[in-house]
mmCIF file of C-alpha atoms and ligand atoms in Angstrom:
data_model
loop_
_atom_site.group_PDB
_atom_site.id
_atom_site.type_symbol
_atom_site.label_atom_id
_atom_site.label_comp_id
_atom_site.label_asym_id
_atom_site.label_seq_id
_atom_site.Cartn_x
_atom_site.Cartn_y
_atom_site.Cartn_z
ATOM 1 C CA MET A 30 -8.000 -8.153 13.809
ATOM 2 C CA THR A 31 -8.413 -9.576 10.302
ATOM 3 C CA THR A 32 -7.655 -6.974 7.642
ATOM 4 C CA ILE A 33 -9.351 -7.059 4.248
ATOM 5 C CA LEU A 34 -8.212 -5.050 1.246
ATOM 6 C CA VAL A 35 -11.296 -4.065 -0.776
ATOM 7 C CA THR A 36 -10.432 -3.011 -4.324
ATOM 8 C CA GLY A 37 -13.155 -0.876 -5.906
ATOM 9 C CA GLY A 38 -14.323 -0.249 -2.353
ATOM 10 C CA THR A 39 -15.893 3.153 -3.030
ATOM 11 C CA GLY A 40 -18.042 1.673 -5.837
ATOM 12 C CA TYR A 41 -21.607 0.400 -5.578
ATOM 13 C CA ILE A 42 -21.125 -3.165 -4.298
ATOM 14 C CA GLY A 43 -17.709 -2.472 -2.749
ATOM 15 C CA SER A 44 -18.995 0.324 -0.494
ATOM 16 C CA HIS A 45 -21.841 -1.807 0.880
ATOM 17 C CA THR A 46 -19.407 -4.665 1.456
ATOM 18 C CA ALA A 47 -16.856 -2.407 3.155
ATOM 19 C CA ALA A 48 -19.540 -1.114 5.547
ATOM 20 C CA ALA A 49 -20.763 -4.650 6.280
ATOM 21 C CA LEU A 50 -17.196 -5.895 6.878
ATOM 22 C CA ILE A 51 -16.511 -3.110 9.387
ATOM 23 C CA GLN A 52 -19.789 -3.847 11.145
ATOM 24 C CA SER A 53 -18.757 -7.516 11.345
ATOM 25 C CA GLY A 54 -15.497 -6.635 13.094
ATOM 26 C CA TYR A 55 -13.033 -6.626 10.179
ATOM 27 C CA GLU A 56 -10.481 -3.929 9.528
ATOM 28 C CA VAL A 57 -10.921 -2.568 6.019
ATOM 29 C CA VAL A 58 -8.434 -0.947 3.660
ATOM 30 C CA ILE A 59 -9.972 0.476 0.483
ATOM 31 C CA LEU A 60 -8.234 0.886 -2.855
ATOM 32 C CA ASP A 61 -10.004 2.722 -5.699
ATOM 33 C CA ASN A 62 -8.928 5.037 -8.508
ATOM 34 C CA LEU A 63 -12.275 6.906 -8.203
ATOM 35 C CA TYR A 64 -12.997 6.380 -11.906
ATOM 36 C CA ASN A 65 -16.639 5.513 -11.143
ATOM 37 C CA SER A 66 -17.071 6.757 -7.562
ATOM 38 C CA ASN A 67 -15.868 9.496 -5.229
ATOM 39 C CA GLU A 68 -14.360 10.081 -1.798
ATOM 40 C CA HIS A 69 -17.656 11.178 -0.208
ATOM 41 C CA VAL A 70 -18.512 7.474 -0.085
ATOM 42 C CA LEU A 71 -15.845 7.110 2.635
ATOM 43 C CA GLU A 72 -17.555 9.676 4.896
ATOM 44 C CA ARG A 73 -20.834 7.848 4.371
ATOM 45 C CA ILE A 74 -19.264 4.541 5.371
ATOM 46 C CA GLN A 75 -18.024 6.360 8.475
ATOM 47 C CA THR A 76 -21.524 7.673 9.258
ATOM 48 C CA ILE A 77 -22.917 4.136 9.023
ATOM 49 C CA THR A 78 -20.153 2.305 10.892
ATOM 50 C CA GLY A 79 -18.409 4.931 13.025
ATOM 51 C CA VAL A 80 -15.123 4.040 11.302
ATOM 52 C CA LEU A 81 -13.401 5.925 8.495
ATOM 53 C CA PRO A 82 -11.705 3.191 6.467
ATOM 54 C CA LYS A 83 -8.100 3.683 5.407
ATOM 55 C CA PHE A 84 -8.143 4.711 1.744
ATOM 56 C CA TYR A 85 -5.630 4.609 -1.100
ATOM 57 C CA GLN A 86 -6.455 6.393 -4.335
ATOM 58 C CA CYS A 87 -4.652 3.873 -6.480
ATOM 59 C CA ASP A 88 -5.097 2.316 -9.900
ATOM 60 C CA ILE A 89 -4.654 -1.452 -10.177
ATOM 61 C CA LEU A 90 -2.633 -0.740 -13.323
ATOM 62 C CA ASP A 91 -0.039 0.950 -11.046
ATOM 63 C CA LYS A 92 2.242 -1.853 -9.824
ATOM 64 C CA ALA A 93 4.289 0.387 -7.512
ATOM 65 C CA GLY A 94 1.112 1.748 -5.939
ATOM 66 C CA LEU A 95 -0.117 -1.789 -5.273
ATOM 67 C CA LYS A 96 3.192 -2.818 -3.727
ATOM 68 C CA LYS A 97 3.078 0.181 -1.391
ATOM 69 C CA ILE A 98 -0.349 -0.864 -0.078
ATOM 70 C CA PHE A 99 0.854 -4.392 0.707
ATOM 71 C CA ASP A 100 4.084 -3.013 2.247
ATOM 72 C CA GLU A 101 2.231 -0.604 4.505
ATOM 73 C CA ASN A 102 -0.556 -2.933 5.686
ATOM 74 C CA LYS A 103 -0.790 -6.460 7.026
ATOM 75 C CA ILE A 104 -3.487 -7.679 4.643
ATOM 76 C CA ASP A 105 -5.081 -11.075 5.360
ATOM 77 C CA ALA A 106 -7.367 -11.301 2.313
ATOM 78 C CA VAL A 107 -8.486 -9.295 -0.698
ATOM 79 C CA ILE A 108 -11.988 -8.751 -2.111
ATOM 80 C CA HIS A 109 -11.527 -7.616 -5.701
ATOM 81 C CA PHE A 110 -14.334 -5.439 -7.089
ATOM 82 C CA ALA A 111 -12.288 -2.916 -9.107
ATOM 83 C CA GLY A 112 -13.052 -3.038 -12.805
ATOM 84 C CA TYR A 113 -15.146 -1.715 -15.655
ATOM 85 C CA LYS A 114 -18.625 -3.210 -15.962
ATOM 86 C CA ALA A 115 -20.622 -1.810 -18.885
ATOM 87 C CA VAL A 116 -21.446 -4.541 -21.390
ATOM 88 C CA GLY A 117 -22.216 -2.194 -24.324
ATOM 89 C CA GLU A 118 -19.127 -0.058 -23.741
ATOM 90 C CA SER A 119 -16.954 -3.177 -23.587
ATOM 91 C CA CYS A 120 -17.952 -3.955 -27.193
ATOM 92 C CA GLU A 121 -16.864 -0.461 -28.281
ATOM 93 C CA ILE A 122 -13.532 -0.319 -26.427
ATOM 94 C CA PRO A 123 -12.573 -3.948 -25.786
ATOM 95 C CA LEU A 124 -8.854 -3.293 -25.361
ATOM 96 C CA THR A 125 -9.521 -0.798 -22.584
ATOM 97 C CA TYR A 126 -11.675 -3.422 -20.866
ATOM 98 C CA TYR A 127 -9.068 -6.156 -21.246
ATOM 99 C CA GLU A 128 -6.332 -3.826 -19.999
ATOM 100 C CA ASN A 129 -8.242 -2.720 -16.922
ATOM 101 C CA ASN A 130 -9.988 -5.955 -15.989
ATOM 102 C CA ILE A 131 -7.268 -8.421 -17.008
ATOM 103 C CA SER A 132 -3.903 -6.601 -16.842
ATOM 104 C CA GLY A 133 -4.992 -4.676 -13.737
ATOM 105 C CA SER A 134 -6.190 -7.859 -12.061
ATOM 106 C CA ILE A 135 -2.969 -9.720 -12.877
ATOM 107 C CA ASN A 136 -1.014 -6.846 -11.302
ATOM 108 C CA LEU A 137 -3.117 -7.278 -8.184
ATOM 109 C CA TYR A 138 -2.614 -11.052 -8.059
ATOM 110 C CA GLU A 139 1.165 -10.580 -8.533
ATOM 111 C CA ALA A 140 1.318 -8.009 -5.751
ATOM 112 C CA MET A 141 -0.632 -10.405 -3.513
ATOM 113 C CA ASN A 142 1.697 -13.287 -4.374
ATOM 114 C CA ASP A 143 4.793 -11.158 -3.671
ATOM 115 C CA ALA A 144 3.355 -10.136 -0.303
ATOM 116 C CA GLY A 145 2.346 -13.727 0.562
ATOM 117 C CA VAL A 146 -1.358 -12.774 0.624
ATOM 118 C CA LYS A 147 -3.063 -15.713 -1.049
ATOM 119 C CA THR A 148 -6.724 -15.408 -0.093
ATOM 120 C CA LEU A 149 -9.064 -13.736 -2.572
ATOM 121 C CA VAL A 150 -12.759 -13.222 -3.250
ATOM 122 C CA PHE A 151 -13.420 -12.229 -6.855
ATOM 123 C CA SER A 152 -16.456 -10.430 -8.363
ATOM 124 C CA SER A 153 -17.568 -12.586 -11.233
ATOM 125 C CA SER A 154 -20.975 -12.489 -12.864
ATOM 126 C CA ALA A 155 -23.836 -14.694 -13.993
ATOM 127 C CA THR A 156 -22.939 -13.377 -17.443
ATOM 128 C CA VAL A 157 -20.397 -16.254 -17.612
ATOM 129 C CA TYR A 158 -23.322 -18.669 -18.149
ATOM 130 C CA GLY A 159 -24.317 -16.976 -21.444
ATOM 131 C CA ALA A 160 -27.727 -18.308 -22.488
ATOM 132 C CA PRO A 161 -28.295 -21.229 -20.063
ATOM 133 C CA LYS A 162 -30.025 -24.370 -21.329
ATOM 134 C CA SER A 163 -32.255 -24.486 -18.247
ATOM 135 C CA VAL A 164 -32.979 -22.712 -14.967
ATOM 136 C CA PRO A 165 -32.172 -22.584 -12.085
ATOM 137 C CA ILE A 166 -28.520 -22.190 -13.084
ATOM 138 C CA ARG A 167 -26.059 -24.395 -11.220
ATOM 139 C CA GLU A 168 -22.366 -23.588 -10.845
ATOM 140 C CA ASP A 169 -21.376 -26.633 -12.916
ATOM 141 C CA PHE A 170 -23.324 -25.433 -15.979
ATOM 142 C CA PRO A 171 -21.194 -24.719 -19.070
ATOM 143 C CA THR A 172 -19.740 -21.229 -19.389
ATOM 144 C CA HIS A 173 -19.893 -19.089 -22.495
ATOM 145 C CA THR A 174 -19.556 -15.352 -23.026
ATOM 146 C CA THR A 175 -21.056 -13.068 -25.631
ATOM 147 C CA ASN A 176 -19.217 -9.773 -25.011
ATOM 148 C CA PRO A 177 -15.751 -8.540 -23.921
ATOM 149 C CA TYR A 178 -16.947 -7.618 -20.422
ATOM 150 C CA GLY A 179 -18.180 -11.164 -19.855
ATOM 151 C CA SER A 180 -14.965 -12.532 -21.312
ATOM 152 C CA THR A 181 -12.896 -10.542 -18.807
ATOM 153 C CA LYS A 182 -14.872 -12.204 -16.005
ATOM 154 C CA LEU A 183 -14.447 -15.691 -17.427
ATOM 155 C CA MET A 184 -10.724 -15.116 -18.103
ATOM 156 C CA ASN A 185 -10.196 -13.976 -14.525
ATOM 157 C CA GLU A 186 -11.916 -17.149 -13.346
ATOM 158 C CA MET A 187 -9.565 -19.234 -15.504
ATOM 159 C CA ILE A 188 -6.454 -17.322 -14.417
ATOM 160 C CA LEU A 189 -7.340 -17.734 -10.759
ATOM 161 C CA ALA A 190 -8.140 -21.436 -11.132
ATOM 162 C CA ASP A 191 -4.666 -21.868 -12.682
ATOM 163 C CA VAL A 192 -3.041 -19.891 -9.865
ATOM 164 C CA CYS A 193 -4.727 -22.149 -7.295
ATOM 165 C CA ALA A 194 -3.704 -25.267 -9.220
ATOM 166 C CA SER A 195 -0.075 -24.091 -9.239
ATOM 167 C CA ASP A 196 0.162 -23.233 -5.557
ATOM 168 C CA PRO A 197 -1.827 -25.056 -2.861
ATOM 169 C CA GLU A 198 -1.548 -22.081 -0.500
ATOM 170 C CA TRP A 199 -3.935 -20.025 -2.619
ATOM 171 C CA SER A 200 -7.609 -19.801 -1.722
ATOM 172 C CA VAL A 201 -10.038 -18.149 -4.142
ATOM 173 C CA LEU A 202 -13.807 -17.853 -4.208
ATOM 174 C CA LEU A 203 -15.277 -16.790 -7.531
ATOM 175 C CA LEU A 204 -18.651 -15.225 -6.814
ATOM 176 C CA ARG A 205 -21.077 -15.117 -9.714
ATOM 177 C CA TYR A 206 -23.542 -12.333 -8.984
ATOM 178 C CA PHE A 207 -26.971 -12.314 -10.536
ATOM 179 C CA ASN A 208 -28.653 -8.848 -10.753
ATOM 180 C CA PRO A 209 -27.661 -6.637 -7.817
ATOM 181 C CA ILE A 210 -30.097 -3.806 -7.093
ATOM 182 C CA GLY A 211 -31.315 -1.760 -4.128
ATOM 183 C CA ALA A 212 -29.378 0.393 -1.724
ATOM 184 C CA HIS A 213 -28.314 0.668 1.905
ATOM 185 C CA GLN A 214 -31.309 1.056 4.228
ATOM 186 C CA SER A 215 -29.796 4.275 5.602
ATOM 187 C CA GLY A 216 -30.127 5.898 2.180
ATOM 188 C CA LEU A 217 -26.411 6.802 2.373
ATOM 189 C CA LEU A 218 -25.025 4.252 -0.096
ATOM 190 C CA GLY A 219 -26.432 3.210 -3.455
ATOM 191 C CA GLU A 220 -25.799 2.990 -7.166
ATOM 192 C CA VAL A 221 -25.107 6.193 -9.082
ATOM 193 C CA PRO A 222 -25.053 5.289 -12.780
ATOM 194 C CA ASN A 223 -23.178 7.486 -15.225
ATOM 195 C CA GLY A 224 -25.522 9.023 -17.813
ATOM 196 C CA ILE A 225 -28.695 7.242 -18.891
ATOM 197 C CA PRO A 226 -28.827 3.850 -17.160
ATOM 198 C CA ASN A 227 -28.861 0.618 -19.156
ATOM 199 C CA ASN A 228 -29.943 -1.587 -16.292
ATOM 200 C CA LEU A 229 -33.583 -1.988 -15.375
ATOM 201 C CA VAL A 230 -33.913 -0.713 -11.814
ATOM 202 C CA PRO A 231 -31.686 2.380 -12.155
ATOM 203 C CA TYR A 232 -33.766 3.241 -15.236
ATOM 204 C CA ILE A 233 -37.082 2.761 -13.399
ATOM 205 C CA ALA A 234 -35.744 4.952 -10.560
ATOM 206 C CA ARG A 235 -35.254 7.791 -13.070
ATOM 207 C CA VAL A 236 -38.770 7.344 -14.408
ATOM 208 C CA ALA A 237 -40.051 7.451 -10.827
ATOM 209 C CA ASN A 238 -38.217 10.701 -10.041
ATOM 210 C CA GLY A 239 -39.360 12.259 -13.300
ATOM 211 C CA THR A 240 -35.967 12.588 -15.035
ATOM 212 C CA LEU A 241 -36.942 9.996 -17.668
ATOM 213 C CA GLU A 242 -40.361 9.902 -19.290
ATOM 214 C CA PHE A 243 -41.196 6.189 -19.462
ATOM 215 C CA LEU A 244 -39.665 2.729 -19.193
ATOM 216 C CA ARG A 245 -38.884 0.994 -22.457
ATOM 217 C CA VAL A 246 -39.720 -2.669 -21.884
ATOM 218 C CA TRP A 247 -37.446 -4.689 -24.154
ATOM 219 C CA GLY A 248 -39.866 -7.250 -25.552
ATOM 220 C CA ASN A 249 -43.041 -8.940 -24.242
ATOM 221 C CA ASP A 250 -42.952 -12.090 -26.355
ATOM 222 C CA TYR A 251 -40.582 -14.193 -24.241
ATOM 223 C CA PRO A 252 -41.822 -17.529 -22.880
ATOM 224 C CA THR A 253 -42.256 -16.100 -19.359
ATOM 225 C CA VAL A 254 -45.096 -15.333 -16.964
ATOM 226 C CA ASP A 255 -46.078 -12.107 -18.792
ATOM 227 C CA GLY A 256 -43.808 -12.216 -21.838
ATOM 228 C CA THR A 257 -41.137 -9.901 -20.365
ATOM 229 C CA GLY A 258 -37.621 -10.986 -19.352
ATOM 230 C CA VAL A 259 -37.134 -12.702 -15.997
ATOM 231 C CA ARG A 260 -34.055 -12.120 -13.792
ATOM 232 C CA ASP A 261 -32.817 -12.957 -10.321
ATOM 233 C CA TYR A 262 -32.610 -9.555 -8.598
ATOM 234 C CA ILE A 263 -30.621 -9.546 -5.373
ATOM 235 C CA HIS A 264 -30.438 -6.814 -2.722
ATOM 236 C CA VAL A 265 -26.961 -5.291 -2.593
ATOM 237 C CA CYS A 266 -26.932 -5.703 1.212
ATOM 238 C CA ASP A 267 -27.582 -9.437 0.832
ATOM 239 C CA LEU A 268 -24.709 -9.493 -1.640
ATOM 240 C CA ALA A 269 -22.485 -7.677 0.875
ATOM 241 C CA ASP A 270 -23.326 -10.288 3.532
ATOM 242 C CA GLY A 271 -22.526 -13.000 0.988
ATOM 243 C CA HIS A 272 -19.018 -11.529 0.683
ATOM 244 C CA ILE A 273 -18.503 -11.678 4.428
ATOM 245 C CA ALA A 274 -19.475 -15.341 4.453
ATOM 246 C CA ALA A 275 -17.203 -15.879 1.425
ATOM 247 C CA VAL A 276 -14.138 -14.219 2.899
ATOM 248 C CA LYS A 277 -14.574 -16.189 6.127
ATOM 249 C CA TYR A 278 -14.793 -19.412 4.108
ATOM 250 C CA ALA A 279 -11.807 -18.488 1.917
ATOM 251 C CA LEU A 280 -9.666 -17.804 4.989
ATOM 252 C CA GLU A 281 -10.451 -21.312 6.259
ATOM 253 C CA HIS A 282 -10.200 -23.364 3.028
ATOM 254 C CA LYS A 283 -7.706 -23.684 0.183
ATOM 255 C CA GLY A 284 -8.225 -23.982 -3.571
ATOM 256 C CA ALA A 285 -10.643 -22.352 -6.038
ATOM 257 C CA ASP A 286 -14.423 -22.621 -5.999
ATOM 258 C CA TYR A 287 -17.358 -21.024 -7.824
ATOM 259 C CA ILE A 288 -20.483 -19.786 -6.067
ATOM 260 C CA ASN A 289 -23.687 -18.180 -7.321
ATOM 261 C CA LEU A 290 -24.975 -15.219 -5.356
ATOM 262 C CA GLY A 291 -28.638 -14.829 -6.192
ATOM 263 C CA THR A 292 -31.973 -15.318 -4.458
ATOM 264 C CA GLY A 293 -33.197 -18.238 -6.563
ATOM 265 C CA ASN A 294 -36.345 -16.256 -7.485
ATOM 266 C CA GLY A 295 -37.051 -14.783 -10.891
ATOM 267 C CA TYR A 296 -39.074 -11.604 -11.478
ATOM 268 C CA SER A 297 -40.268 -10.260 -14.809
ATOM 269 C CA VAL A 298 -39.691 -6.686 -15.967
ATOM 270 C CA LEU A 299 -43.354 -5.848 -15.345
ATOM 271 C CA GLN A 300 -43.326 -7.470 -11.895
ATOM 272 C CA VAL A 301 -40.338 -5.309 -10.959
ATOM 273 C CA LEU A 302 -42.038 -2.226 -12.384
ATOM 274 C CA HIS A 303 -45.154 -2.924 -10.310
ATOM 275 C CA ALA A 304 -43.084 -3.496 -7.149
ATOM 276 C CA TYR A 305 -41.425 -0.129 -7.780
ATOM 277 C CA GLU A 306 -44.813 1.527 -8.240
ATOM 278 C CA LYS A 307 -45.756 0.234 -4.809
ATOM 279 C CA ALA A 308 -42.510 1.610 -3.367
ATOM 280 C CA CYS A 309 -42.849 5.108 -4.830
ATOM 281 C CA GLY A 310 -46.629 5.305 -4.572
ATOM 282 C CA LYS A 311 -47.352 6.229 -8.172
ATOM 283 C CA GLU A 312 -48.060 4.654 -11.509
ATOM 284 C CA LEU A 313 -45.020 4.484 -13.787
ATOM 285 C CA PRO A 314 -45.483 4.760 -17.553
ATOM 286 C CA TYR A 315 -43.948 2.163 -19.882
ATOM 287 C CA LYS A 316 -43.933 1.206 -23.553
ATOM 288 C CA ILE A 317 -43.347 -2.217 -25.029
ATOM 289 C CA MET A 318 -40.445 -2.147 -27.498
ATOM 290 C CA GLU A 319 -38.570 -4.686 -29.635
ATOM 291 C CA ARG A 320 -36.346 -7.219 -27.838
ATOM 292 C CA ARG A 321 -32.878 -5.903 -26.859
ATOM 293 C CA PRO A 322 -30.210 -7.802 -28.817
ATOM 294 C CA GLY A 323 -28.291 -10.274 -26.665
ATOM 295 C CA ASP A 324 -31.016 -10.554 -23.987
ATOM 296 C CA ILE A 325 -32.183 -13.944 -22.766
ATOM 297 C CA ALA A 326 -35.671 -14.879 -21.581
ATOM 298 C CA THR A 327 -35.038 -16.180 -18.089
ATOM 299 C CA CYS A 328 -32.114 -16.301 -15.707
ATOM 300 C CA TYR A 329 -32.091 -17.250 -12.045
ATOM 301 C CA ALA A 330 -29.704 -18.976 -9.695
ATOM 302 C CA ASP A 331 -29.604 -22.310 -8.007
ATOM 303 C CA THR A 332 -28.600 -21.117 -4.532
ATOM 304 C CA GLU A 333 -27.979 -24.465 -2.868
ATOM 305 C CA LYS A 334 -24.184 -24.370 -3.099
ATOM 306 C CA ALA A 335 -23.969 -20.917 -1.489
ATOM 307 C CA PHE A 336 -26.069 -22.177 1.399
ATOM 308 C CA LYS A 337 -24.177 -25.454 1.761
ATOM 309 C CA LEU A 338 -20.688 -23.950 1.626
ATOM 310 C CA LEU A 339 -21.189 -20.507 3.127
ATOM 311 C CA GLY A 340 -24.357 -20.939 5.178
ATOM 312 C CA TRP A 341 -25.570 -17.826 3.372
ATOM 313 C CA LYS A 342 -28.867 -17.102 1.749
ATOM 314 C CA ALA A 343 -30.579 -13.898 0.650
ATOM 315 C CA LYS A 344 -33.041 -12.317 3.098
ATOM 316 C CA TYR A 345 -34.623 -9.477 1.140
ATOM 317 C CA ASN A 346 -37.478 -9.651 -1.381
ATOM 318 C CA ILE A 347 -38.252 -7.536 -4.418
ATOM 319 C CA ASP A 348 -40.394 -5.088 -2.394
ATOM 320 C CA ASP A 349 -37.479 -4.457 0.001
ATOM 321 C CA MET A 350 -35.138 -3.903 -2.959
ATOM 322 C CA CYS A 351 -37.467 -1.386 -4.627
ATOM 323 C CA ARG A 352 -38.188 0.397 -1.324
ATOM 324 C CA ASP A 353 -34.471 0.884 -0.612
ATOM 325 C CA SER A 354 -33.687 1.921 -4.185
ATOM 326 C CA TRP A 355 -36.433 4.555 -4.033
ATOM 327 C CA ASN A 356 -35.312 5.781 -0.588
ATOM 328 C CA PHE A 357 -31.764 6.291 -1.937
ATOM 329 C CA THR A 358 -33.064 7.984 -5.095
ATOM 330 C CA VAL A 359 -35.181 10.461 -3.122
ATOM 331 C CA LYS A 360 -32.434 11.259 -0.606
ATOM 332 C CA ASN A 361 -29.676 11.697 -3.214
ATOM 333 C CA PRO A 362 -31.050 13.644 -6.188
ATOM 334 C CA ASP A 363 -27.486 14.632 -7.172
ATOM 335 C CA GLY A 364 -25.882 11.286 -6.358
ATOM 336 C CA ILE A 365 -23.311 10.850 -3.578
ATOM 337 C CA VAL A 366 -21.867 14.364 -3.157
HETATM 338 P P1 NAD B 479 -18.735 0.158 -9.643
HETATM 339 O O1 NAD B 479 -18.311 0.761 -10.928
HETATM 340 O O2 NAD B 479 -19.733 0.903 -8.822
HETATM 341 O O3 NAD B 479 -17.462 -0.134 -8.734
HETATM 342 C C1 NAD B 479 -16.207 -0.474 -9.277
HETATM 343 C C2 NAD B 479 -15.165 0.428 -8.642
HETATM 344 O O4 NAD B 479 -13.900 0.087 -9.206
HETATM 345 C C3 NAD B 479 -15.413 1.910 -8.945
HETATM 346 O O5 NAD B 479 -15.422 2.652 -7.733
HETATM 347 C C4 NAD B 479 -14.235 2.310 -9.834
HETATM 348 O O6 NAD B 479 -13.819 3.650 -9.598
HETATM 349 C C5 NAD B 479 -13.172 1.280 -9.445
HETATM 350 N N1 NAD B 479 -12.192 0.992 -10.499
HETATM 351 C C6 NAD B 479 -12.414 0.713 -11.804
HETATM 352 N N2 NAD B 479 -11.245 0.502 -12.434
HETATM 353 C C7 NAD B 479 -10.270 0.640 -11.493
HETATM 354 C C8 NAD B 479 -8.841 0.556 -11.537
HETATM 355 N N3 NAD B 479 -8.184 0.319 -12.664
HETATM 356 N N4 NAD B 479 -8.143 0.746 -10.394
HETATM 357 C C9 NAD B 479 -8.790 1.019 -9.230
HETATM 358 N N5 NAD B 479 -10.124 1.136 -9.135
HETATM 359 C C10 NAD B 479 -10.860 0.939 -10.261
HETATM 360 O O7 NAD B 479 -19.267 -1.320 -9.967
HETATM 361 P P2 NAD B 479 -20.071 -2.335 -9.044
HETATM 362 O O8 NAD B 479 -21.452 -2.431 -9.561
HETATM 363 O O9 NAD B 479 -19.856 -2.033 -7.609
HETATM 364 O O10 NAD B 479 -19.341 -3.689 -9.440
HETATM 365 C C11 NAD B 479 -18.256 -4.199 -8.692
HETATM 366 C C12 NAD B 479 -17.724 -5.442 -9.369
HETATM 367 O O11 NAD B 479 -18.756 -6.407 -9.466
HETATM 368 C C13 NAD B 479 -17.206 -5.225 -10.780
HETATM 369 O O12 NAD B 479 -16.061 -6.005 -10.978
HETATM 370 C C14 NAD B 479 -18.349 -5.708 -11.641
HETATM 371 O O13 NAD B 479 -17.915 -6.148 -12.903
HETATM 372 C C15 NAD B 479 -18.891 -6.855 -10.812
HETATM 373 N N6 NAD B 479 -20.304 -7.142 -11.091
HETATM 374 C C16 NAD B 479 -21.222 -6.143 -10.991
HETATM 375 C C17 NAD B 479 -22.556 -6.402 -11.287
HETATM 376 C C18 NAD B 479 -23.584 -5.296 -11.203
HETATM 377 O O14 NAD B 479 -24.680 -5.474 -11.731
HETATM 378 N N7 NAD B 479 -23.329 -4.163 -10.559
HETATM 379 C C19 NAD B 479 -22.953 -7.689 -11.666
HETATM 380 C C20 NAD B 479 -21.991 -8.696 -11.729
HETATM 381 C C21 NAD B 479 -20.662 -8.410 -11.440
HETATM 382 C C1 UD1 B 480 -26.950 -6.969 -17.488
HETATM 383 C C2 UD1 B 480 -25.665 -7.431 -18.110
HETATM 384 C C3 UD1 B 480 -24.939 -8.367 -17.175
HETATM 385 C C4 UD1 B 480 -24.781 -7.755 -15.798
HETATM 386 C C5 UD1 B 480 -26.174 -7.373 -15.298
HETATM 387 C C6 UD1 B 480 -26.189 -6.781 -13.942
HETATM 388 C C7 UD1 B 480 -26.165 -7.464 -20.505
HETATM 389 C C8 UD1 B 480 -26.332 -8.324 -21.726
HETATM 390 N N1 UD1 B 480 -25.935 -8.116 -19.354
HETATM 391 O O1 UD1 B 480 -27.799 -8.085 -17.339
HETATM 392 O O2 UD1 B 480 -23.676 -8.670 -17.693
HETATM 393 O O3 UD1 B 480 -24.170 -8.675 -14.919
HETATM 394 O O4 UD1 B 480 -26.733 -6.427 -16.223
HETATM 395 O O5 UD1 B 480 -25.644 -5.501 -13.930
HETATM 396 O O6 UD1 B 480 -26.209 -6.254 -20.572
HETATM 397 N N2 UD1 B 480 -34.904 -4.080 -19.340
HETATM 398 C C9 UD1 B 480 -35.940 -3.356 -19.914
HETATM 399 N N3 UD1 B 480 -35.789 -1.999 -20.064
HETATM 400 C C10 UD1 B 480 -34.658 -1.344 -19.666
HETATM 401 C C11 UD1 B 480 -33.602 -2.091 -19.074
HETATM 402 C C12 UD1 B 480 -33.750 -3.476 -18.938
HETATM 403 O O7 UD1 B 480 -36.958 -3.906 -20.293
HETATM 404 O O8 UD1 B 480 -34.568 -0.116 -19.837
HETATM 405 C C13 UD1 B 480 -35.073 -5.552 -19.149
HETATM 406 C C14 UD1 B 480 -34.063 -6.392 -19.907
HETATM 407 O O9 UD1 B 480 -34.513 -6.678 -21.186
HETATM 408 C C15 UD1 B 480 -33.953 -7.619 -18.983
HETATM 409 C C16 UD1 B 480 -34.185 -7.056 -17.593
HETATM 410 O O10 UD1 B 480 -34.861 -5.803 -17.778
HETATM 411 O O11 UD1 B 480 -35.002 -8.516 -19.270
HETATM 412 C C17 UD1 B 480 -32.893 -6.810 -16.805
HETATM 413 O O12 UD1 B 480 -32.012 -6.034 -17.603
HETATM 414 P P1 UD1 B 480 -30.638 -5.422 -17.005
HETATM 415 O O13 UD1 B 480 -30.916 -4.721 -15.725
HETATM 416 O O14 UD1 B 480 -29.990 -4.638 -18.093
HETATM 417 O O15 UD1 B 480 -29.769 -6.701 -16.611
HETATM 418 P P2 UD1 B 480 -29.349 -7.976 -17.525
HETATM 419 O O16 UD1 B 480 -29.620 -7.751 -18.939
HETATM 420 O O17 UD1 B 480 -29.904 -9.179 -16.873
#
C-alpha cells in the first residue's frame, strides 16, 4: 500500500484530502501541531472512511519529531499543508510566518531527504501571481507577492525548484490553489475560522446563521459584471481530488512543476452572496463599502495544464459549494468539537 504523510492533515484542506486519500486506497499518516485544528477531526475522518488515520501531534519546527515519523513509517510521498495562512496577520508578525512556513518547511524537506523520501506535493497559492495582467491566469505568468504570507509561498516554490534541480530523484508538484470554499458533503468536515472571518464565504456563513449582521462588500466599482470582485471559487472536495491526482503524478514523474487548481470560472461577490441565499433559503443583508486595500478586480485560473497533466478538473459549481458550506455551518454551530 502506498503511504502518504499529510502535514497539516487535521486542517481544512488537509482533512478533506486525508479522507479522500483513504477512500482512494492510500494509507495516510497525519502530522499536525493542532495550532489551527483539533483531534476531533480524526474521529470524523474515521466516520467518513471507516479508518482512523495514524496521527502524530508534531510541529514541523521540531526536527527530532520529524525524524521519528520517518523512522517509524515507510512513507512514499508527502503532501505538505502545514503552515500559517492569514494574509493580514502575516504583515503584523512576518518573522513568525517566515519561521513557521519557511524554517518549518526546510526542516520537513531535510527530514524527507535524510529518509530518502523525495516525492512531495506542496500547497502553494494563486497569491503568487499578485495582480495578473490578464485572465485566465496561466502557470507561466510572472510571479509577484505583496505580503509576507505570499512571499513564504513563493520562496517555498523557489526552494523546491532548486532542490529538484540539484537532485534528479526529487519529484515536486507545486499546486497553486485559487479560492477554496465549501465543505464535505457529510457535514463532518469544513472550515472553522478563528474569530471574525476575513474570507468571503466564511463571513457570509456567519451572516446566514445570524452571528454577523451583514456582509460588507469591499467595493462595487471594479470593472466586473456587477462592479464587485471576481474570484475562482473551488469546492474543497474538488481540491482534495486534485491532490490525489497530483500525488499519483508525482510518484510517476521526476522534477518540479507548477499547477493551478481552480475551476476556470469567476464569480462576483454578489453572485456568491445570491448563491448562498439560495442555499440557506433567506435573503442576506449587505452594505457596499470602500475597496479593501490590496484587492484585485478579477482572478481566475487557466485549468488546461491541470487537465493535461493530471487528468483532473473540478466537478462542483458555486451552488454546490454554497449548499455544502451551509450544511456544515448548520450542523456544527460550535465548530468541530
Ligand atoms: P488550516 O489552517 O486549516 O490547516 C493548516 C494546518 O497546519 C492546521 O491544522 C495547523 O494546526 C497546522 N500547522 C500550522 N503550523 C504548523 C506547524 N508548525 N507544525 C505542524 N502543523 C502546523 O489551513 P488550510 O486552509 O487547510 O490550508 C492548508 C494549506 O493550503 C496552507 O499551507 C495554506 O497556506 C494553503 N492555502 C490555503 C488556501 C485557503 O484559502 N484555505 C489558499 C491557498 C493556499
Ligand atoms: C485571500 C488571500 C489569498 C488567499 C485567499 C484564499 C488576500 C489579499 N488574499 O484572497 O492569499 O489565497 O484569500 O483563502 O487576502 N470580500 C468582501 N467582503 C468580505 C470578504 C471578502 O466583499 O467580507 C470580497 C473581496 O473583496 C474579494 C472576494 O470577496 O473580492 C474574495 O475575498 P477573500 O475570500 O478574502 O479571498 P481573496 O481576497 O481572493
